[in-house]
PDB file of N, CA, C and O in Angstrom:
ATOM      1  N   MET A  11      78.652 124.054 123.272  1.00  0.00           N
ATOM      2  CA  MET A  11      78.581 123.964 121.831  1.00  0.00           C
ATOM      3  C   MET A  11      78.719 125.358 121.200  1.00  0.00           C
ATOM      4  O   MET A  11      79.464 125.529 120.253  1.00  0.00           O
ATOM      5  N   PHE A  12      77.981 126.331 121.744  1.00  0.00           N
ATOM      6  CA  PHE A  12      78.035 127.677 121.174  1.00  0.00           C
ATOM      7  C   PHE A  12      79.394 128.334 121.413  1.00  0.00           C
ATOM      8  O   PHE A  12      79.879 129.090 120.571  1.00  0.00           O
ATOM      9  N   LYS A  13      79.999 128.024 122.547  1.00  0.00           N
ATOM     10  CA  LYS A  13      81.330 128.564 122.835  1.00  0.00           C
ATOM     11  C   LYS A  13      82.340 128.016 121.825  1.00  0.00           C
ATOM     12  O   LYS A  13      83.202 128.755 121.333  1.00  0.00           O
ATOM     13  N   PHE A  14      82.221 126.730 121.514  1.00  0.00           N
ATOM     14  CA  PHE A  14      83.111 126.112 120.528  1.00  0.00           C
ATOM     15  C   PHE A  14      82.959 126.798 119.173  1.00  0.00           C
ATOM     16  O   PHE A  14      83.947 127.152 118.524  1.00  0.00           O
ATOM     17  N   LEU A  15      81.718 127.000 118.716  1.00  0.00           N
ATOM     18  CA  LEU A  15      81.486 127.644 117.426  1.00  0.00           C
ATOM     19  C   LEU A  15      81.979 129.090 117.420  1.00  0.00           C
ATOM     20  O   LEU A  15      82.502 129.565 116.402  1.00  0.00           O
ATOM     21  N   LYS A  16      81.857 129.771 118.535  1.00  0.00           N
ATOM     22  CA  LYS A  16      82.355 131.139 118.646  1.00  0.00           C
ATOM     23  C   LYS A  16      83.877 131.152 118.523  1.00  0.00           C
ATOM     24  O   LYS A  16      84.450 131.997 117.827  1.00  0.00           O
ATOM     25  N   ASN A  17      84.530 130.181 119.172  1.00  0.00           N
ATOM     26  CA  ASN A  17      85.991 130.084 119.075  1.00  0.00           C
ATOM     27  C   ASN A  17      86.433 129.727 117.656  1.00  0.00           C
ATOM     28  O   ASN A  17      87.435 130.247 117.171  1.00  0.00           O
ATOM     29  N   VAL A  18      85.696 128.859 117.007  1.00  0.00           N
ATOM     30  CA  VAL A  18      86.018 128.505 115.617  1.00  0.00           C
ATOM     31  C   VAL A  18      85.903 129.737 114.742  1.00  0.00           C
ATOM     32  O   VAL A  18      86.770 130.014 113.902  1.00  0.00           O
ATOM     33  N   SER A  19      84.835 130.488 114.906  1.00  0.00           N
ATOM     34  CA  SER A  19      84.640 131.709 114.122  1.00  0.00           C
ATOM     35  C   SER A  19      85.773 132.698 114.359  1.00  0.00           C
ATOM     36  O   SER A  19      86.281 133.316 113.412  1.00  0.00           O
ATOM     37  N   ARG A  20      86.194 132.849 115.595  1.00  0.00           N
ATOM     38  CA  ARG A  20      87.287 133.763 115.933  1.00  0.00           C
ATOM     39  C   ARG A  20      88.598 133.306 115.279  1.00  0.00           C
ATOM     40  O   ARG A  20      89.345 134.120 114.737  1.00  0.00           O
ATOM     41  N   GLU A  21      88.864 132.025 115.314  1.00  0.00           N
ATOM     42  CA  GLU A  21      90.100 131.500 114.718  1.00  0.00           C
ATOM     43  C   GLU A  21      90.080 131.610 113.196  1.00  0.00           C
ATOM     44  O   GLU A  21      91.107 131.865 112.570  1.00  0.00           O
ATOM     45  N   MET A  22      88.913 131.410 112.586  1.00  0.00           N
ATOM     46  CA  MET A  22      88.821 131.494 111.125  1.00  0.00           C
ATOM     47  C   MET A  22      89.106 132.909 110.629  1.00  0.00           C
ATOM     48  O   MET A  22      89.575 133.098 109.504  1.00  0.00           O
ATOM     49  N   LYS A  23      88.847 133.918 111.450  1.00  0.00           N
ATOM     50  CA  LYS A  23      89.153 135.299 111.072  1.00  0.00           C
ATOM     51  C   LYS A  23      90.658 135.545 111.043  1.00  0.00           C
ATOM     52  O   LYS A  23      91.118 136.465 110.366  1.00  0.00           O
ATOM     53  N   LYS A  24      91.422 134.719 111.742  1.00  0.00           N
ATOM     54  CA  LYS A  24      92.877 134.864 111.785  1.00  0.00           C
ATOM     55  C   LYS A  24      93.568 134.167 110.617  1.00  0.00           C
ATOM     56  O   LYS A  24      94.752 134.395 110.375  1.00  0.00           O
ATOM     57  N   VAL A  25      92.837 133.338 109.901  1.00  0.00           N
ATOM     58  CA  VAL A  25      93.422 132.551 108.815  1.00  0.00           C
ATOM     59  C   VAL A  25      93.833 133.470 107.668  1.00  0.00           C
ATOM     60  O   VAL A  25      93.093 134.374 107.287  1.00  0.00           O
ATOM     61  N   SER A  26      94.994 133.212 107.117  1.00  0.00           N
ATOM     62  CA  SER A  26      95.465 133.950 105.949  1.00  0.00           C
ATOM     63  C   SER A  26      95.047 133.173 104.695  1.00  0.00           C
ATOM     64  O   SER A  26      95.653 132.155 104.358  1.00  0.00           O
ATOM     65  N   TRP A  27      94.006 133.654 104.029  1.00  0.00           N
ATOM     66  CA  TRP A  27      93.484 132.961 102.864  1.00  0.00           C
ATOM     67  C   TRP A  27      94.315 133.327 101.639  1.00  0.00           C
ATOM     68  O   TRP A  27      94.756 134.462 101.485  1.00  0.00           O
ATOM     69  N   PRO A  28      94.534 132.383 100.716  1.00  0.00           N
ATOM     70  CA  PRO A  28      95.333 132.687  99.522  1.00  0.00           C
ATOM     71  C   PRO A  28      94.579 133.634  98.582  1.00  0.00           C
ATOM     72  O   PRO A  28      93.354 133.611  98.497  1.00  0.00           O
ATOM     73  N   LYS A  29      95.354 134.450  97.891  1.00  0.00           N
ATOM     74  CA  LYS A  29      94.782 135.367  96.905  1.00  0.00           C
ATOM     75  C   LYS A  29      94.475 134.590  95.628  1.00  0.00           C
ATOM     76  O   LYS A  29      94.806 133.413  95.496  1.00  0.00           O
ATOM     77  N   GLY A  30      93.863 135.235  94.665  1.00  0.00           N
ATOM     78  CA  GLY A  30      93.429 134.579  93.435  1.00  0.00           C
ATOM     79  C   GLY A  30      94.551 133.899  92.669  1.00  0.00           C
ATOM     80  O   GLY A  30      94.426 132.752  92.235  1.00  0.00           O
ATOM     81  N   LYS A  31      95.673 134.617  92.484  1.00  0.00           N
ATOM     82  CA  LYS A  31      96.800 134.038  91.737  1.00  0.00           C
ATOM     83  C   LYS A  31      97.396 132.841  92.480  1.00  0.00           C
ATOM     84  O   LYS A  31      97.754 131.842  91.866  1.00  0.00           O
ATOM     85  N   GLU A  32      97.537 132.961  93.796  1.00  0.00           N
ATOM     86  CA  GLU A  32      98.074 131.847  94.592  1.00  0.00           C
ATOM     87  C   GLU A  32      97.156 130.646  94.509  1.00  0.00           C
ATOM     88  O   GLU A  32      97.618 129.513  94.351  1.00  0.00           O
ATOM     89  N   LEU A  33      95.860 130.891  94.620  1.00  0.00           N
ATOM     90  CA  LEU A  33      94.888 129.804  94.568  1.00  0.00           C
ATOM     91  C   LEU A  33      94.941 129.087  93.226  1.00  0.00           C
ATOM     92  O   LEU A  33      94.926 127.855  93.169  1.00  0.00           O
ATOM     93  N   THR A  34      95.043 129.852  92.148  1.00  0.00           N
ATOM     94  CA  THR A  34      95.151 129.251  90.814  1.00  0.00           C
ATOM     95  C   THR A  34      96.425 128.431  90.702  1.00  0.00           C
ATOM     96  O   THR A  34      96.407 127.309  90.187  1.00  0.00           O
ATOM     97  N   SER A  35      97.521 128.981  91.189  1.00  0.00           N
ATOM     98  CA  SER A  35      98.804 128.276  91.132  1.00  0.00           C
ATOM     99  C   SER A  35      98.752 126.977  91.927  1.00  0.00           C
ATOM    100  O   SER A  35      99.207 125.924  91.451  1.00  0.00           O
ATOM    101  N   TYR A  36      98.197 127.030  93.139  1.00  0.00           N
ATOM    102  CA  TYR A  36      98.097 125.831  93.972  1.00  0.00           C
ATOM    103  C   TYR A  36      97.189 124.792  93.330  1.00  0.00           C
ATOM    104  O   TYR A  36      97.485 123.601  93.366  1.00  0.00           O
ATOM    105  N   THR A  37      96.092 125.248  92.739  1.00  0.00           N
ATOM    106  CA  THR A  37      95.151 124.325  92.106  1.00  0.00           C
ATOM    107  C   THR A  37      95.803 123.617  90.926  1.00  0.00           C
ATOM    108  O   THR A  37      95.671 122.396  90.767  1.00  0.00           O
ATOM    109  N   ILE A  38      96.517 124.366  90.100  1.00  0.00           N
ATOM    110  CA  ILE A  38      97.209 123.768  88.956  1.00  0.00           C
ATOM    111  C   ILE A  38      98.262 122.772  89.434  1.00  0.00           C
ATOM    112  O   ILE A  38      98.402 121.680  88.865  1.00  0.00           O
ATOM    113  N   THR A  39      98.978 123.113  90.487  1.00  0.00           N
ATOM    114  CA  THR A  39      99.998 122.214  91.029  1.00  0.00           C
ATOM    115  C   THR A  39      99.371 120.910  91.524  1.00  0.00           C
ATOM    116  O   THR A  39      99.872 119.819  91.221  1.00  0.00           O
ATOM    117  N   VAL A  40      98.273 121.005  92.249  1.00  0.00           N
ATOM    118  CA  VAL A  40      97.620 119.807  92.783  1.00  0.00           C
ATOM    119  C   VAL A  40      97.071 118.944  91.657  1.00  0.00           C
ATOM    120  O   VAL A  40      97.282 117.723  91.639  1.00  0.00           O
ATOM    121  N   ILE A  41      96.395 119.551  90.699  1.00  0.00           N
ATOM    122  CA  ILE A  41      95.805 118.770  89.599  1.00  0.00           C
ATOM    123  C   ILE A  41      96.889 118.104  88.764  1.00  0.00           C
ATOM    124  O   ILE A  41      96.772 116.917  88.421  1.00  0.00           O
ATOM    125  N   SER A  42      97.959 118.834  88.454  1.00  0.00           N
ATOM    126  CA  SER A  42      99.034 118.230  87.657  1.00  0.00           C
ATOM    127  C   SER A  42      99.726 117.102  88.421  1.00  0.00           C
ATOM    128  O   SER A  42     100.098 116.079  87.832  1.00  0.00           O
ATOM    129  N   THR A  43      99.899 117.258  89.727  1.00  0.00           N
ATOM    130  CA  THR A  43     100.500 116.194  90.533  1.00  0.00           C
ATOM    131  C   THR A  43      99.616 114.956  90.548  1.00  0.00           C
ATOM    132  O   THR A  43     100.111 113.829  90.391  1.00  0.00           O
ATOM    133  N   VAL A  44      98.322 115.140  90.716  1.00  0.00           N
ATOM    134  CA  VAL A  44      97.389 114.008  90.726  1.00  0.00           C
ATOM    135  C   VAL A  44      97.399 113.296  89.383  1.00  0.00           C
ATOM    136  O   VAL A  44      97.432 112.059  89.325  1.00  0.00           O
ATOM    137  N   VAL A  45      97.397 114.053  88.293  1.00  0.00           N
ATOM    138  CA  VAL A  45      97.432 113.440  86.958  1.00  0.00           C
ATOM    139  C   VAL A  45      98.732 112.679  86.763  1.00  0.00           C
ATOM    140  O   VAL A  45      98.729 111.537  86.258  1.00  0.00           O
ATOM    141  N   PHE A  46      99.854 113.272  87.155  1.00  0.00           N
ATOM    142  CA  PHE A  46     101.142 112.601  87.013  1.00  0.00           C
ATOM    143  C   PHE A  46     101.178 111.288  87.787  1.00  0.00           C
ATOM    144  O   PHE A  46     101.597 110.252  87.257  1.00  0.00           O
ATOM    145  N   VAL A  47     100.722 111.313  89.039  1.00  0.00           N
ATOM    146  CA  VAL A  47     100.735 110.107  89.865  1.00  0.00           C
ATOM    147  C   VAL A  47      99.798 109.049  89.283  1.00  0.00           C
ATOM    148  O   VAL A  47     100.137 107.859  89.253  1.00  0.00           O
ATOM    149  N   ALA A  48      98.634 109.465  88.791  1.00  0.00           N
ATOM    150  CA  ALA A  48      97.686 108.516  88.194  1.00  0.00           C
ATOM    151  C   ALA A  48      98.283 107.856  86.955  1.00  0.00           C
ATOM    152  O   ALA A  48      98.189 106.630  86.789  1.00  0.00           O
ATOM    153  N   VAL A  49      98.908 108.647  86.094  1.00  0.00           N
ATOM    154  CA  VAL A  49      99.529 108.083  84.880  1.00  0.00           C
ATOM    155  C   VAL A  49     100.699 107.181  85.264  1.00  0.00           C
ATOM    156  O   VAL A  49     100.859 106.086  84.693  1.00  0.00           O
ATOM    157  N   PHE A  50     101.502 107.602  86.219  1.00  0.00           N
ATOM    158  CA  PHE A  50     102.635 106.802  86.666  1.00  0.00           C
ATOM    159  C   PHE A  50     102.177 105.424  87.142  1.00  0.00           C
ATOM    160  O   PHE A  50     102.708 104.399  86.722  1.00  0.00           O
ATOM    161  N   PHE A  51     101.164 105.400  88.019  1.00  0.00           N
ATOM    162  CA  PHE A  51     100.707 104.117  88.542  1.00  0.00           C
ATOM    163  C   PHE A  51      99.970 103.289  87.490  1.00  0.00           C
ATOM    164  O   PHE A  51     100.013 102.063  87.536  1.00  0.00           O
ATOM    165  N   ALA A  52      99.328 103.926  86.536  1.00  0.00           N
ATOM    166  CA  ALA A  52      98.696 103.187  85.442  1.00  0.00           C
ATOM    167  C   ALA A  52      99.761 102.484  84.606  1.00  0.00           C
ATOM    168  O   ALA A  52      99.588 101.315  84.225  1.00  0.00           O
ATOM    169  N   ILE A  53     100.861 103.177  84.339  1.00  0.00           N
ATOM    170  CA  ILE A  53     101.954 102.563  83.572  1.00  0.00           C
ATOM    171  C   ILE A  53     102.582 101.424  84.360  1.00  0.00           C
ATOM    172  O   ILE A  53     102.829 100.335  83.815  1.00  0.00           O
ATOM    173  N   ILE A  54     102.847 101.634  85.640  1.00  0.00           N
ATOM    174  CA  ILE A  54     103.417 100.583  86.485  1.00  0.00           C
ATOM    175  C   ILE A  54     102.484  99.370  86.527  1.00  0.00           C
ATOM    176  O   ILE A  54     102.927  98.226  86.432  1.00  0.00           O
ATOM    177  N   ASP A  55     101.183  99.630  86.660  1.00  0.00           N
ATOM    178  CA  ASP A  55     100.197  98.546  86.692  1.00  0.00           C
ATOM    179  C   ASP A  55     100.216  97.753  85.397  1.00  0.00           C
ATOM    180  O   ASP A  55     100.180  96.523  85.415  1.00  0.00           O
ATOM    181  N   GLN A  56     100.298  98.446  84.277  1.00  0.00           N
ATOM    182  CA  GLN A  56     100.343  97.751  82.981  1.00  0.00           C
ATOM    183  C   GLN A  56     101.623  96.924  82.844  1.00  0.00           C
ATOM    184  O   GLN A  56     101.586  95.805  82.312  1.00  0.00           O
ATOM    185  N   LEU A  57     102.737  97.450  83.317  1.00  0.00           N
ATOM    186  CA  LEU A  57     103.995  96.704  83.247  1.00  0.00           C
ATOM    187  C   LEU A  57     103.955  95.455  84.126  1.00  0.00           C
ATOM    188  O   LEU A  57     104.411  94.378  83.709  1.00  0.00           O
ATOM    189  N   ILE A  58     103.410  95.592  85.323  1.00  0.00           N
ATOM    190  CA  ILE A  58     103.302  94.434  86.214  1.00  0.00           C
ATOM    191  C   ILE A  58     102.370  93.390  85.599  1.00  0.00           C
ATOM    192  O   ILE A  58     102.665  92.185  85.631  1.00  0.00           O
ATOM    193  N   THR A  59     101.257  93.829  85.024  1.00  0.00           N
ATOM    194  CA  THR A  59     100.334  92.897  84.367  1.00  0.00           C
ATOM    195  C   THR A  59     101.015  92.194  83.206  1.00  0.00           C
ATOM    196  O   THR A  59     100.847  90.982  83.029  1.00  0.00           O
ATOM    197  N   LEU A  60     101.779  92.921  82.425  1.00  0.00           N
ATOM    198  CA  LEU A  60     102.490  92.330  81.294  1.00  0.00           C
ATOM    199  C   LEU A  60     103.480  91.273  81.768  1.00  0.00           C
ATOM    200  O   LEU A  60     103.549  90.174  81.203  1.00  0.00           O
ATOM    201  N   VAL A  61     104.242  91.589  82.815  1.00  0.00           N
ATOM    202  CA  VAL A  61     105.230  90.643  83.336  1.00  0.00           C
ATOM    203  C   VAL A  61     104.537  89.396  83.893  1.00  0.00           C
ATOM    204  O   VAL A  61     104.968  88.272  83.659  1.00  0.00           O
ATOM    205  N   LEU A  62     103.444  89.574  84.615  1.00  0.00           N
ATOM    206  CA  LEU A  62     102.737  88.440  85.195  1.00  0.00           C
ATOM    207  C   LEU A  62     102.089  87.567  84.118  1.00  0.00           C
ATOM    208  O   LEU A  62     101.999  86.336  84.289  1.00  0.00           O
ATOM    209  N   ASN A  63     101.651  88.162  83.045  1.00  0.00           N
ATOM    210  CA  ASN A  63     101.042  87.391  81.953  1.00  0.00           C
ATOM    211  C   ASN A  63     102.086  86.598  81.159  1.00  0.00           C
ATOM    212  O   ASN A  63     101.744  85.625  80.484  1.00  0.00           O
ATOM    213  N   LEU A  64     103.343  86.992  81.232  1.00  0.00           N
ATOM    214  CA  LEU A  64     104.396  86.257  80.535  1.00  0.00           C
ATOM    215  C   LEU A  64     104.649  84.902  81.203  1.00  0.00           C
ATOM    216  O   LEU A  64     105.102  83.960  80.571  1.00  0.00           O
ATOM    217  N   PHE A  65     104.350  84.809  82.486  1.00  0.00           N
ATOM    218  CA  PHE A  65     104.593  83.564  83.214  1.00  0.00           C
ATOM    219  C   PHE A  65     103.342  82.813  83.237  1.00  0.00           C
ATOM    220  O   PHE A  65     102.683  82.161  83.532  1.00  0.00           O
TER     221      PHE A  65
END
């Protein structure tokens, strides 16, 4: 168990962490993508409901 945690710690030191500007850019990209997909599926859901209610 301790050997595993030691190896994890060693590997985490090798990770290239994003800088502040990159992190902000990635965060904005992820949030905008999630919002876009949520709105897209909400519109599709409303259209399907409308079509099904017509029959």
